[in-house]
Amino acid sequence: IESVTELKAATNLHADEAVARGAALYAAQLLAARENRTDTVPMKIIDMTSHNVGVEWRQPGADHGENVVLIRRGAELPCGTSSQVFTDVDDQTSAEVQLLEGDSRDADECRKIARVKISGLPNELPRKSQIDVLYQITSEGRLQVKAQLHKGGHPLAIEIERASGLT
């Protein structure tokens, strides 16, 4: 906490009390803005990710996958990153990426949040062709995924199948 805020953490406060005090300060800031007056306690609200977001990577022949973290917990929103996917066989027509949420390196210990299906790969694509996948978390906390062929930048169709909740 000290490295981010440059303030020493208060160890004498209960966590619930700290949250309540923060909510009160935020409410005071909103009320001051609505009433067109200067807030007495200037502060800036920074939206951050609450969990690590990663992809499942499975080494050929392995019985379980690894969680490869792409976006770290605590990253300021909006944020984004990219990864690469490679085709396994010649003339492959689609690829899939399993998105995970969690801190464990073991993919089975993480929550599966969505399966990203990448389709529209061109005919006669050779084995080991690179697909660049871009992940963006908006300031509202929404995950956006785009994919394109590495060579030529041809955009590809994306379908996201959520593991739970709304589609």
mmCIF file of C-alpha atoms in Angstrom:
data_model
loop_
_atom_site.group_PDB
_atom_site.id
_atom_site.type_symbol
_atom_site.label_atom_id
_atom_site.label_comp_id
_atom_site.label_asym_id
_atom_site.label_seq_id
_atom_site.Cartn_x
_atom_site.Cartn_y
_atom_site.Cartn_z
ATOM 1 C CA ILE A 1 0.000 0.000 0.000
ATOM 2 C CA GLU A 2 2.784 2.417 0.894
ATOM 3 C CA SER A 3 4.407 2.134 -2.536
ATOM 4 C CA VAL A 4 1.149 3.107 -4.279
ATOM 5 C CA THR A 5 -0.217 5.786 -1.921
ATOM 6 C CA GLU A 6 3.056 6.978 -0.362
ATOM 7 C CA LEU A 7 1.188 6.815 2.980
ATOM 8 C CA LYS A 8 1.890 4.537 5.912
ATOM 9 C CA ALA A 9 -0.911 1.991 6.429
ATOM 10 C CA ALA A 10 -3.024 2.513 9.544
ATOM 11 C CA THR A 11 -2.894 -0.750 11.465
ATOM 12 C CA ASN A 12 -5.164 0.451 14.279
ATOM 13 C CA LEU A 13 -8.351 0.579 12.149
ATOM 14 C CA HIS A 14 -10.753 -2.260 11.597
ATOM 15 C CA ALA A 15 -11.221 -3.061 7.874
ATOM 16 C CA ASP A 16 -14.990 -2.423 7.952
ATOM 17 C CA GLU A 17 -14.434 0.937 9.656
ATOM 18 C CA ALA A 18 -11.857 1.893 7.027
ATOM 19 C CA VAL A 19 -14.321 1.068 4.243
ATOM 20 C CA ALA A 20 -17.075 3.055 5.982
ATOM 21 C CA ARG A 21 -14.783 6.070 6.410
ATOM 22 C CA GLY A 22 -13.744 5.902 2.769
ATOM 23 C CA ALA A 23 -17.390 5.705 1.683
ATOM 24 C CA ALA A 24 -18.202 8.746 3.839
ATOM 25 C CA LEU A 25 -15.351 10.746 2.282
ATOM 26 C CA TYR A 26 -16.494 9.745 -1.198
ATOM 27 C CA ALA A 27 -20.107 10.712 -0.399
ATOM 28 C CA ALA A 28 -18.890 14.104 0.858
ATOM 29 C CA GLN A 29 -16.991 14.612 -2.404
ATOM 30 C CA LEU A 30 -20.077 13.737 -4.493
ATOM 31 C CA LEU A 31 -22.293 16.040 -2.423
ATOM 32 C CA ALA A 32 -19.811 18.929 -2.754
ATOM 33 C CA ALA A 33 -19.691 18.453 -6.531
ATOM 34 C CA ARG A 34 -23.496 18.401 -6.757
ATOM 35 C CA GLU A 35 -23.714 21.606 -4.703
ATOM 36 C CA ASN A 36 -20.942 23.324 -6.734
ATOM 37 C CA ARG A 37 -18.662 23.828 -3.746
ATOM 38 C CA THR A 38 -15.081 22.839 -3.016
ATOM 39 C CA ASP A 39 -14.656 19.614 -1.079
ATOM 40 C CA THR A 40 -12.681 20.022 2.127
ATOM 41 C CA VAL A 41 -10.871 16.705 1.632
ATOM 42 C CA PRO A 42 -9.529 16.540 -1.918
ATOM 43 C CA MET A 43 -9.124 12.984 -3.150
ATOM 44 C CA LYS A 44 -9.006 11.051 -6.365
ATOM 45 C CA ILE A 45 -10.890 7.804 -6.902
ATOM 46 C CA ILE A 46 -8.938 5.250 -8.932
ATOM 47 C CA ASP A 47 -10.760 2.206 -10.276
ATOM 48 C CA MET A 48 -8.611 -0.911 -10.161
ATOM 49 C CA THR A 49 -8.923 -4.565 -11.058
ATOM 50 C CA SER A 50 -9.911 -6.720 -8.099
ATOM 51 C CA HIS A 51 -8.487 -10.016 -9.401
ATOM 52 C CA ASN A 52 -5.722 -11.332 -11.629
ATOM 53 C CA VAL A 53 -6.961 -12.125 -15.139
ATOM 54 C CA GLY A 54 -5.064 -14.808 -16.999
ATOM 55 C CA VAL A 55 -5.248 -17.482 -19.657
ATOM 56 C CA GLU A 56 -4.943 -21.212 -19.277
ATOM 57 C CA TRP A 57 -1.810 -22.584 -20.877
ATOM 58 C CA ARG A 58 -1.392 -26.326 -21.255
ATOM 59 C CA GLN A 59 1.952 -27.817 -22.144
ATOM 60 C CA PRO A 60 1.508 -30.663 -24.652
ATOM 61 C CA GLY A 61 1.136 -33.925 -22.742
ATOM 62 C CA ALA A 62 0.513 -32.222 -19.381
ATOM 63 C CA ASP A 63 -2.450 -33.346 -17.303
ATOM 64 C CA HIS A 64 -3.272 -29.861 -15.995
ATOM 65 C CA GLY A 65 -2.917 -26.278 -17.159
ATOM 66 C CA GLU A 66 -1.157 -23.221 -15.806
ATOM 67 C CA ASN A 67 -2.645 -19.819 -15.138
ATOM 68 C CA VAL A 68 -0.575 -17.286 -17.093
ATOM 69 C CA VAL A 69 -1.520 -13.918 -15.594
ATOM 70 C CA LEU A 70 -2.035 -11.193 -18.198
ATOM 71 C CA ILE A 71 -3.553 -8.416 -16.078
ATOM 72 C CA ARG A 72 -2.503 -8.189 -12.424
ATOM 73 C CA ARG A 73 -4.852 -7.500 -9.544
ATOM 74 C CA GLY A 74 -4.629 -3.811 -8.657
ATOM 75 C CA ALA A 75 -4.017 -2.602 -12.222
ATOM 76 C CA GLU A 76 -5.527 0.846 -12.783
ATOM 77 C CA LEU A 77 -8.527 0.883 -15.141
ATOM 78 C CA PRO A 78 -8.693 1.143 -18.069
ATOM 79 C CA CYS A 79 -5.908 -1.290 -18.843
ATOM 80 C CA GLY A 80 -4.998 -3.876 -21.416
ATOM 81 C CA THR A 81 -2.454 -6.296 -22.726
ATOM 82 C CA SER A 82 -2.004 -8.874 -25.452
ATOM 83 C CA SER A 83 -0.988 -12.494 -25.889
ATOM 84 C CA GLN A 84 -0.273 -14.791 -28.776
ATOM 85 C CA VAL A 85 -2.010 -17.996 -29.810
ATOM 86 C CA PHE A 86 -0.530 -20.366 -32.372
ATOM 87 C CA THR A 87 -2.378 -22.781 -34.632
ATOM 88 C CA ASP A 88 -1.762 -26.469 -33.891
ATOM 89 C CA VAL A 89 -2.339 -27.895 -37.365
ATOM 90 C CA ASP A 90 -2.387 -26.818 -41.019
ATOM 91 C CA ASP A 91 -5.723 -25.370 -42.225
ATOM 92 C CA GLN A 92 -6.996 -24.804 -38.671
ATOM 93 C CA THR A 93 -10.290 -22.871 -38.828
ATOM 94 C CA SER A 94 -10.619 -21.688 -35.218
ATOM 95 C CA ALA A 95 -8.828 -21.413 -31.866
ATOM 96 C CA GLU A 96 -9.918 -21.108 -28.240
ATOM 97 C CA VAL A 97 -8.552 -19.315 -25.203
ATOM 98 C CA GLN A 98 -9.758 -20.061 -21.658
ATOM 99 C CA LEU A 99 -9.805 -16.933 -19.474
ATOM 100 C CA LEU A 100 -9.178 -17.362 -15.749
ATOM 101 C CA GLU A 101 -9.525 -15.252 -12.640
ATOM 102 C CA GLY A 102 -7.339 -15.964 -9.624
ATOM 103 C CA ASP A 103 -3.928 -15.931 -8.005
ATOM 104 C CA SER A 104 -2.926 -19.577 -8.243
ATOM 105 C CA ARG A 105 -0.472 -20.770 -10.854
ATOM 106 C CA ASP A 106 -2.567 -23.966 -11.156
ATOM 107 C CA ALA A 107 -5.399 -23.298 -13.624
ATOM 108 C CA ASP A 108 -7.666 -25.794 -11.831
ATOM 109 C CA GLU A 109 -7.520 -23.616 -8.706
ATOM 110 C CA CYS A 110 -8.691 -20.513 -10.607
ATOM 111 C CA ARG A 111 -12.199 -19.496 -11.599
ATOM 112 C CA LYS A 112 -12.974 -19.991 -15.282
ATOM 113 C CA ILE A 113 -14.620 -16.758 -16.362
ATOM 114 C CA ALA A 114 -14.968 -17.172 -20.130
ATOM 115 C CA ARG A 115 -13.952 -19.147 -23.172
ATOM 116 C CA VAL A 116 -12.911 -17.001 -26.132
ATOM 117 C CA LYS A 117 -13.579 -18.619 -29.504
ATOM 118 C CA ILE A 118 -11.564 -17.139 -32.367
ATOM 119 C CA SER A 119 -12.904 -18.003 -35.813
ATOM 120 C CA GLY A 120 -12.605 -16.851 -39.381
ATOM 121 C CA LEU A 121 -9.059 -18.092 -39.876
ATOM 122 C CA PRO A 122 -8.216 -18.006 -43.590
ATOM 123 C CA ASN A 123 -7.926 -21.194 -45.645
ATOM 124 C CA GLU A 124 -4.493 -22.789 -46.087
ATOM 125 C CA LEU A 125 -3.112 -21.252 -42.897
ATOM 126 C CA PRO A 126 0.055 -23.161 -41.947
ATOM 127 C CA ARG A 127 0.645 -24.817 -38.578
ATOM 128 C CA LYS A 128 2.170 -22.497 -35.931
ATOM 129 C CA SER A 129 0.608 -19.360 -37.449
ATOM 130 C CA GLN A 130 0.482 -16.569 -34.864
ATOM 131 C CA ILE A 131 -2.754 -14.937 -33.755
ATOM 132 C CA ASP A 132 -2.456 -11.763 -31.664
ATOM 133 C CA VAL A 133 -5.167 -11.499 -29.000
ATOM 134 C CA LEU A 134 -5.774 -8.105 -27.353
ATOM 135 C CA TYR A 135 -7.466 -7.888 -23.951
ATOM 136 C CA GLN A 136 -8.837 -4.584 -22.666
ATOM 137 C CA ILE A 137 -10.651 -3.894 -19.399
ATOM 138 C CA THR A 138 -12.621 -0.655 -19.699
ATOM 139 C CA SER A 139 -12.989 1.952 -16.964
ATOM 140 C CA GLU A 140 -16.398 0.354 -16.256
ATOM 141 C CA GLY A 141 -14.709 -3.018 -15.658
ATOM 142 C CA ARG A 142 -15.890 -4.665 -18.877
ATOM 143 C CA LEU A 143 -13.575 -7.071 -20.639
ATOM 144 C CA GLN A 144 -13.142 -6.605 -24.386
ATOM 145 C CA VAL A 145 -11.254 -9.067 -26.585
ATOM 146 C CA LYS A 146 -10.036 -8.626 -30.159
ATOM 147 C CA ALA A 147 -7.922 -10.911 -32.313
ATOM 148 C CA GLN A 148 -6.027 -10.577 -35.565
ATOM 149 C CA LEU A 149 -3.559 -12.547 -37.601
ATOM 150 C CA HIS A 150 -0.009 -11.504 -36.809
ATOM 151 C CA LYS A 151 0.926 -11.271 -40.470
ATOM 152 C CA GLY A 152 -1.319 -8.852 -42.313
ATOM 153 C CA GLY A 153 -3.367 -7.785 -39.287
ATOM 154 C CA HIS A 154 -6.499 -9.496 -40.626
ATOM 155 C CA PRO A 155 -9.190 -9.031 -37.894
ATOM 156 C CA LEU A 156 -10.819 -12.266 -36.713
ATOM 157 C CA ALA A 157 -14.291 -13.036 -35.374
ATOM 158 C CA ILE A 158 -14.561 -13.376 -31.602
ATOM 159 C CA GLU A 159 -17.241 -15.137 -29.586
ATOM 160 C CA ILE A 160 -17.060 -14.975 -25.801
ATOM 161 C CA GLU A 161 -18.852 -17.693 -23.880
ATOM 162 C CA ARG A 162 -19.058 -16.744 -20.217
ATOM 163 C CA ALA A 163 -18.641 -19.530 -17.703
ATOM 164 C CA SER A 164 -21.311 -18.074 -15.409
ATOM 165 C CA GLY A 165 -23.617 -15.116 -15.068
ATOM 166 C CA LEU A 166 -24.878 -13.084 -17.998
ATOM 167 C CA THR A 167 -23.818 -13.745 -21.588
#
